[in-house]
Amino acid sequence: MKTLTKEQQEKLTPKEAFDLLKKGHERFLENTKMHRDLYEAIEHTKEAQHPFAIILSCIDSRVPIEIVFDQAFGDVFVARIAGNVINDDILGSIEYAVKVVGVKLVFVLGHTNCGAVAGAVSDIEMGHITGLVSKIKPAIFEAKQHGEDLPYTKFEDKVSHVNVEMVKKQLFQRSKIVNEFLESGKIALKGGVYDVNSGKVNFLD
């Protein structure tokens, strides 16, 4: 598999971009990583990049994004922040990927056994961490109201699920660019939760 060209990226539909991500994850689960000439990929991307997706994820070291979705040089943007939450810098990064570079998929990935979520649930007070995890508080409230409907045994994992859905909603509400591209069908906005016990992503869409 070679890195996408500009023409291939432009022709790709949002559905096809989502399928690329899911198929990559299937290869990861089946341990059938696609063979790539990495030096060729470096050469191919040295002047420009044409990724098909941007993935917003937590910083957790157990969730290496390019490995989990079997992607390589130039395939995806990855924006990482504890708790996969939204701030102005993350919004700007996503808007750049969408408006300037032309990705076809925005994907929000949470995960089970998340330290940021656990910190929010336990009302942690520790430097700048407190302000960061406070962004997860609305998901905690929502999980308390409707958590019984979610397929997780631990409350924190229910919060992770709800947090992904709320972040997707915030992206739509807070970014005029994301809103515009979604409404025109130029991008898809999807989400999932990675299970650190099994290595499997539960796609929420």
mmCIF file of C-alpha atoms in Angstrom:
data_model
loop_
_atom_site.group_PDB
_atom_site.id
_atom_site.type_symbol
_atom_site.label_atom_id
_atom_site.label_comp_id
_atom_site.label_asym_id
_atom_site.label_seq_id
_atom_site.Cartn_x
_atom_site.Cartn_y
_atom_site.Cartn_z
ATOM 1 C CA MET A 1 0.000 0.000 0.000
ATOM 2 C CA LYS A 2 1.367 3.395 -0.993
ATOM 3 C CA THR A 3 0.634 6.740 0.604
ATOM 4 C CA LEU A 4 -2.267 8.588 -0.985
ATOM 5 C CA THR A 5 -1.618 11.116 -3.707
ATOM 6 C CA LYS A 6 -3.481 14.420 -3.782
ATOM 7 C CA GLU A 7 -5.727 13.116 -6.558
ATOM 8 C CA GLN A 8 -6.554 9.936 -4.624
ATOM 9 C CA GLN A 9 -7.300 11.930 -1.475
ATOM 10 C CA GLU A 10 -9.623 14.269 -3.355
ATOM 11 C CA LYS A 11 -11.560 11.373 -4.917
ATOM 12 C CA LEU A 12 -11.929 9.537 -1.609
ATOM 13 C CA THR A 13 -15.388 9.717 -0.031
ATOM 14 C CA PRO A 14 -15.912 10.068 3.742
ATOM 15 C CA LYS A 15 -17.338 6.528 3.817
ATOM 16 C CA GLU A 16 -14.302 5.158 1.997
ATOM 17 C CA ALA A 17 -12.022 6.946 4.458
ATOM 18 C CA PHE A 18 -13.865 5.358 7.396
ATOM 19 C CA ASP A 19 -13.617 1.971 5.688
ATOM 20 C CA LEU A 20 -9.844 2.440 5.312
ATOM 21 C CA LEU A 21 -9.561 3.045 9.046
ATOM 22 C CA LYS A 22 -11.711 0.026 9.947
ATOM 23 C CA LYS A 23 -9.864 -2.280 7.553
ATOM 24 C CA GLY A 24 -6.570 -1.163 9.027
ATOM 25 C CA HIS A 25 -7.853 -2.054 12.485
ATOM 26 C CA GLU A 26 -8.972 -5.460 11.211
ATOM 27 C CA ARG A 27 -5.422 -6.110 9.997
ATOM 28 C CA PHE A 28 -4.123 -5.136 13.430
ATOM 29 C CA LEU A 29 -6.504 -7.549 15.165
ATOM 30 C CA GLU A 30 -5.591 -10.345 12.741
ATOM 31 C CA ASN A 31 -1.868 -9.568 13.072
ATOM 32 C CA THR A 32 -1.601 -9.189 9.291
ATOM 33 C CA LYS A 33 0.146 -5.836 9.113
ATOM 34 C CA MET A 34 0.345 -4.502 5.571
ATOM 35 C CA HIS A 35 3.822 -4.511 4.055
ATOM 36 C CA ARG A 36 5.106 -1.040 3.300
ATOM 37 C CA ASP A 37 8.381 0.288 1.979
ATOM 38 C CA LEU A 38 8.932 2.923 4.655
ATOM 39 C CA TYR A 39 11.821 4.602 2.883
ATOM 40 C CA GLU A 40 9.673 4.906 -0.218
ATOM 41 C CA ALA A 41 6.944 6.448 1.943
ATOM 42 C CA ILE A 42 9.415 8.994 3.313
ATOM 43 C CA GLU A 43 10.454 9.891 -0.219
ATOM 44 C CA HIS A 44 6.833 10.108 -1.344
ATOM 45 C CA THR A 45 5.806 12.467 1.470
ATOM 46 C CA LYS A 46 8.853 14.739 1.731
ATOM 47 C CA GLU A 47 7.259 17.538 -0.310
ATOM 48 C CA ALA A 48 3.599 17.223 0.734
ATOM 49 C CA GLN A 49 1.125 15.137 2.724
ATOM 50 C CA HIS A 50 -2.359 13.945 1.806
ATOM 51 C CA PRO A 51 -3.725 12.005 4.809
ATOM 52 C CA PHE A 52 -7.278 10.686 4.699
ATOM 53 C CA ALA A 53 -8.155 11.238 8.380
ATOM 54 C CA ILE A 54 -7.383 13.046 11.588
ATOM 55 C CA ILE A 55 -7.711 11.057 14.799
ATOM 56 C CA LEU A 56 -8.207 12.771 18.158
ATOM 57 C CA SER A 57 -7.056 10.475 20.937
ATOM 58 C CA CYS A 58 -5.795 10.336 24.496
ATOM 59 C CA ILE A 59 -2.046 10.386 25.187
ATOM 60 C CA ASP A 60 -2.126 6.884 26.712
ATOM 61 C CA SER A 61 0.979 4.891 25.739
ATOM 62 C CA ARG A 62 -1.072 1.687 25.429
ATOM 63 C CA VAL A 63 -2.974 3.097 22.461
ATOM 64 C CA PRO A 64 -0.416 3.685 19.664
ATOM 65 C CA ILE A 65 -2.706 5.071 16.982
ATOM 66 C CA GLU A 66 -0.788 4.261 13.799
ATOM 67 C CA ILE A 67 -0.248 0.692 15.024
ATOM 68 C CA VAL A 68 -3.844 0.123 16.150
ATOM 69 C CA PHE A 69 -5.123 1.199 12.720
ATOM 70 C CA ASP A 70 -2.137 -0.109 10.699
ATOM 71 C CA GLN A 71 -1.276 3.242 9.146
ATOM 72 C CA ALA A 72 2.092 4.706 8.178
ATOM 73 C CA PHE A 73 3.810 7.849 6.900
ATOM 74 C CA GLY A 74 1.352 10.378 5.514
ATOM 75 C CA ASP A 75 -1.798 8.328 6.152
ATOM 76 C CA VAL A 76 -3.341 10.062 9.171
ATOM 77 C CA PHE A 77 -2.992 13.120 11.366
ATOM 78 C CA VAL A 78 -3.015 12.311 15.093
ATOM 79 C CA ALA A 79 -3.930 14.928 17.714
ATOM 80 C CA ARG A 80 -3.317 13.687 21.256
ATOM 81 C CA ILE A 81 -4.379 15.151 24.578
ATOM 82 C CA ALA A 82 -5.174 13.475 27.897
ATOM 83 C CA GLY A 83 -8.823 12.431 27.912
ATOM 84 C CA ASN A 84 -9.208 13.168 24.172
ATOM 85 C CA VAL A 85 -10.914 16.441 25.063
ATOM 86 C CA ILE A 86 -11.384 19.660 23.093
ATOM 87 C CA ASN A 87 -9.605 22.979 23.522
ATOM 88 C CA ASP A 88 -8.878 25.805 21.084
ATOM 89 C CA ASP A 89 -5.544 24.325 20.010
ATOM 90 C CA ILE A 90 -7.071 20.932 19.276
ATOM 91 C CA LEU A 91 -9.896 22.618 17.371
ATOM 92 C CA GLY A 92 -7.387 24.586 15.326
ATOM 93 C CA SER A 93 -5.436 21.437 14.514
ATOM 94 C CA ILE A 94 -8.572 19.627 13.367
ATOM 95 C CA GLU A 95 -9.701 22.613 11.318
ATOM 96 C CA TYR A 96 -6.291 22.711 9.628
ATOM 97 C CA ALA A 97 -6.564 19.029 8.739
ATOM 98 C CA VAL A 98 -10.075 19.501 7.359
ATOM 99 C CA LYS A 99 -9.907 22.877 5.637
ATOM 100 C CA VAL A 100 -6.288 23.110 4.500
ATOM 101 C CA VAL A 101 -5.128 19.540 3.947
ATOM 102 C CA GLY A 102 -8.446 17.959 2.988
ATOM 103 C CA VAL A 103 -8.936 14.942 5.246
ATOM 104 C CA LYS A 104 -12.228 13.112 4.740
ATOM 105 C CA LEU A 105 -12.654 11.706 8.248
ATOM 106 C CA VAL A 106 -12.500 13.128 11.767
ATOM 107 C CA PHE A 107 -12.337 10.281 14.283
ATOM 108 C CA VAL A 108 -12.509 10.637 18.074
ATOM 109 C CA LEU A 109 -10.989 7.715 19.980
ATOM 110 C CA GLY A 110 -11.376 7.132 23.695
ATOM 111 C CA HIS A 111 -10.211 4.060 25.585
ATOM 112 C CA THR A 112 -11.017 1.914 28.594
ATOM 113 C CA ASN A 113 -9.096 2.224 31.864
ATOM 114 C CA CYS A 114 -8.344 5.881 31.088
ATOM 115 C CA GLY A 115 -6.316 7.721 33.716
ATOM 116 C CA ALA A 116 -7.733 11.113 32.762
ATOM 117 C CA VAL A 117 -11.279 9.825 33.158
ATOM 118 C CA ALA A 118 -10.391 8.215 36.490
ATOM 119 C CA GLY A 119 -8.905 11.521 37.630
ATOM 120 C CA ALA A 120 -12.067 13.381 36.666
ATOM 121 C CA VAL A 121 -14.277 10.855 38.449
ATOM 122 C CA SER A 122 -12.167 11.107 41.624
ATOM 123 C CA ASP A 123 -12.040 14.945 41.504
ATOM 124 C CA ILE A 124 -8.255 15.014 41.300
ATOM 125 C CA GLU A 125 -6.532 18.281 42.238
ATOM 126 C CA MET A 126 -3.021 18.372 40.805
ATOM 127 C CA GLY A 127 -1.541 21.323 38.968
ATOM 128 C CA HIS A 128 -2.815 21.863 35.440
ATOM 129 C CA ILE A 129 -4.256 18.343 35.386
ATOM 130 C CA THR A 130 -7.276 19.570 37.357
ATOM 131 C CA GLY A 131 -8.337 22.018 34.672
ATOM 132 C CA LEU A 132 -7.744 19.507 31.917
ATOM 133 C CA VAL A 133 -9.839 16.688 33.364
ATOM 134 C CA SER A 134 -12.611 19.108 34.342
ATOM 135 C CA LYS A 135 -13.562 19.013 30.656
ATOM 136 C CA ILE A 136 -14.663 15.399 31.239
ATOM 137 C CA LYS A 137 -17.121 16.356 34.021
ATOM 138 C CA PRO A 138 -20.148 16.711 31.685
ATOM 139 C CA ALA A 139 -19.591 13.138 30.502
ATOM 140 C CA ILE A 140 -19.554 11.947 34.112
ATOM 141 C CA PHE A 141 -22.922 13.597 34.751
ATOM 142 C CA GLU A 142 -24.375 12.094 31.568
ATOM 143 C CA ALA A 143 -23.031 8.623 32.379
ATOM 144 C CA LYS A 144 -24.694 8.778 35.793
ATOM 145 C CA GLN A 145 -28.008 9.502 34.072
ATOM 146 C CA HIS A 146 -27.827 6.914 31.285
ATOM 147 C CA GLY A 147 -24.874 4.656 32.093
ATOM 148 C CA GLU A 148 -27.022 1.562 32.512
ATOM 149 C CA ASP A 149 -27.595 1.537 28.733
ATOM 150 C CA LEU A 150 -23.878 1.254 27.906
ATOM 151 C CA PRO A 151 -21.985 -2.033 27.354
ATOM 152 C CA TYR A 152 -19.349 -1.573 30.066
ATOM 153 C CA THR A 153 -19.046 -2.917 33.608
ATOM 154 C CA LYS A 154 -16.802 -0.162 35.027
ATOM 155 C CA PHE A 155 -18.325 3.271 35.483
ATOM 156 C CA GLU A 156 -15.149 4.966 34.223
ATOM 157 C CA ASP A 157 -15.437 3.065 30.928
ATOM 158 C CA LYS A 158 -19.026 4.238 30.548
ATOM 159 C CA VAL A 159 -17.730 7.778 30.997
ATOM 160 C CA SER A 160 -15.115 7.201 28.270
ATOM 161 C CA HIS A 161 -17.881 6.139 25.879
ATOM 162 C CA VAL A 162 -20.044 9.166 26.704
ATOM 163 C CA ASN A 163 -17.041 11.479 26.503
ATOM 164 C CA VAL A 164 -16.349 10.418 22.905
ATOM 165 C CA GLU A 165 -19.932 11.206 21.929
ATOM 166 C CA MET A 166 -19.834 14.565 23.714
ATOM 167 C CA VAL A 167 -16.532 15.545 22.091
ATOM 168 C CA LYS A 168 -18.014 14.752 18.678
ATOM 169 C CA LYS A 169 -20.963 17.003 19.516
ATOM 170 C CA GLN A 170 -18.635 19.775 20.696
ATOM 171 C CA LEU A 171 -16.677 19.581 17.446
ATOM 172 C CA PHE A 172 -19.867 20.080 15.490
ATOM 173 C CA GLN A 173 -21.079 22.913 17.720
ATOM 174 C CA ARG A 174 -17.841 24.842 18.283
ATOM 175 C CA SER A 175 -16.189 24.651 14.875
ATOM 176 C CA LYS A 176 -17.837 26.429 11.963
ATOM 177 C CA ILE A 177 -15.397 24.701 9.624
ATOM 178 C CA VAL A 178 -16.205 21.201 10.874
ATOM 179 C CA ASN A 179 -19.911 22.059 10.836
ATOM 180 C CA GLU A 180 -19.724 23.353 7.261
ATOM 181 C CA PHE A 181 -17.816 20.338 5.948
ATOM 182 C CA LEU A 182 -20.131 17.910 7.732
ATOM 183 C CA GLU A 183 -23.267 19.589 6.450
ATOM 184 C CA SER A 184 -21.933 19.544 2.883
ATOM 185 C CA GLY A 185 -20.988 15.862 3.124
ATOM 186 C CA LYS A 186 -17.280 16.515 2.588
ATOM 187 C CA ILE A 187 -16.221 14.776 5.798
ATOM 188 C CA ALA A 188 -17.505 12.182 8.250
ATOM 189 C CA LEU A 189 -17.319 12.546 12.047
ATOM 190 C CA LYS A 190 -17.034 9.187 13.797
ATOM 191 C CA GLY A 191 -15.901 7.779 17.119
ATOM 192 C CA GLY A 192 -14.831 4.685 18.982
ATOM 193 C CA VAL A 193 -13.508 3.295 22.259
ATOM 194 C CA TYR A 194 -10.345 1.176 22.366
ATOM 195 C CA ASP A 195 -10.354 -1.715 24.848
ATOM 196 C CA VAL A 196 -6.918 -1.936 26.455
ATOM 197 C CA ASN A 197 -7.667 -5.524 27.513
ATOM 198 C CA SER A 198 -8.435 -6.915 24.054
ATOM 199 C CA GLY A 199 -6.895 -4.405 21.646
ATOM 200 C CA LYS A 200 -10.245 -4.010 19.908
ATOM 201 C CA VAL A 201 -11.912 -0.736 18.969
ATOM 202 C CA ASN A 202 -15.639 -0.540 19.602
ATOM 203 C CA PHE A 203 -16.792 1.678 16.738
ATOM 204 C CA LEU A 204 -19.719 3.793 17.914
ATOM 205 C CA ASP A 205 -21.077 4.586 14.451
#
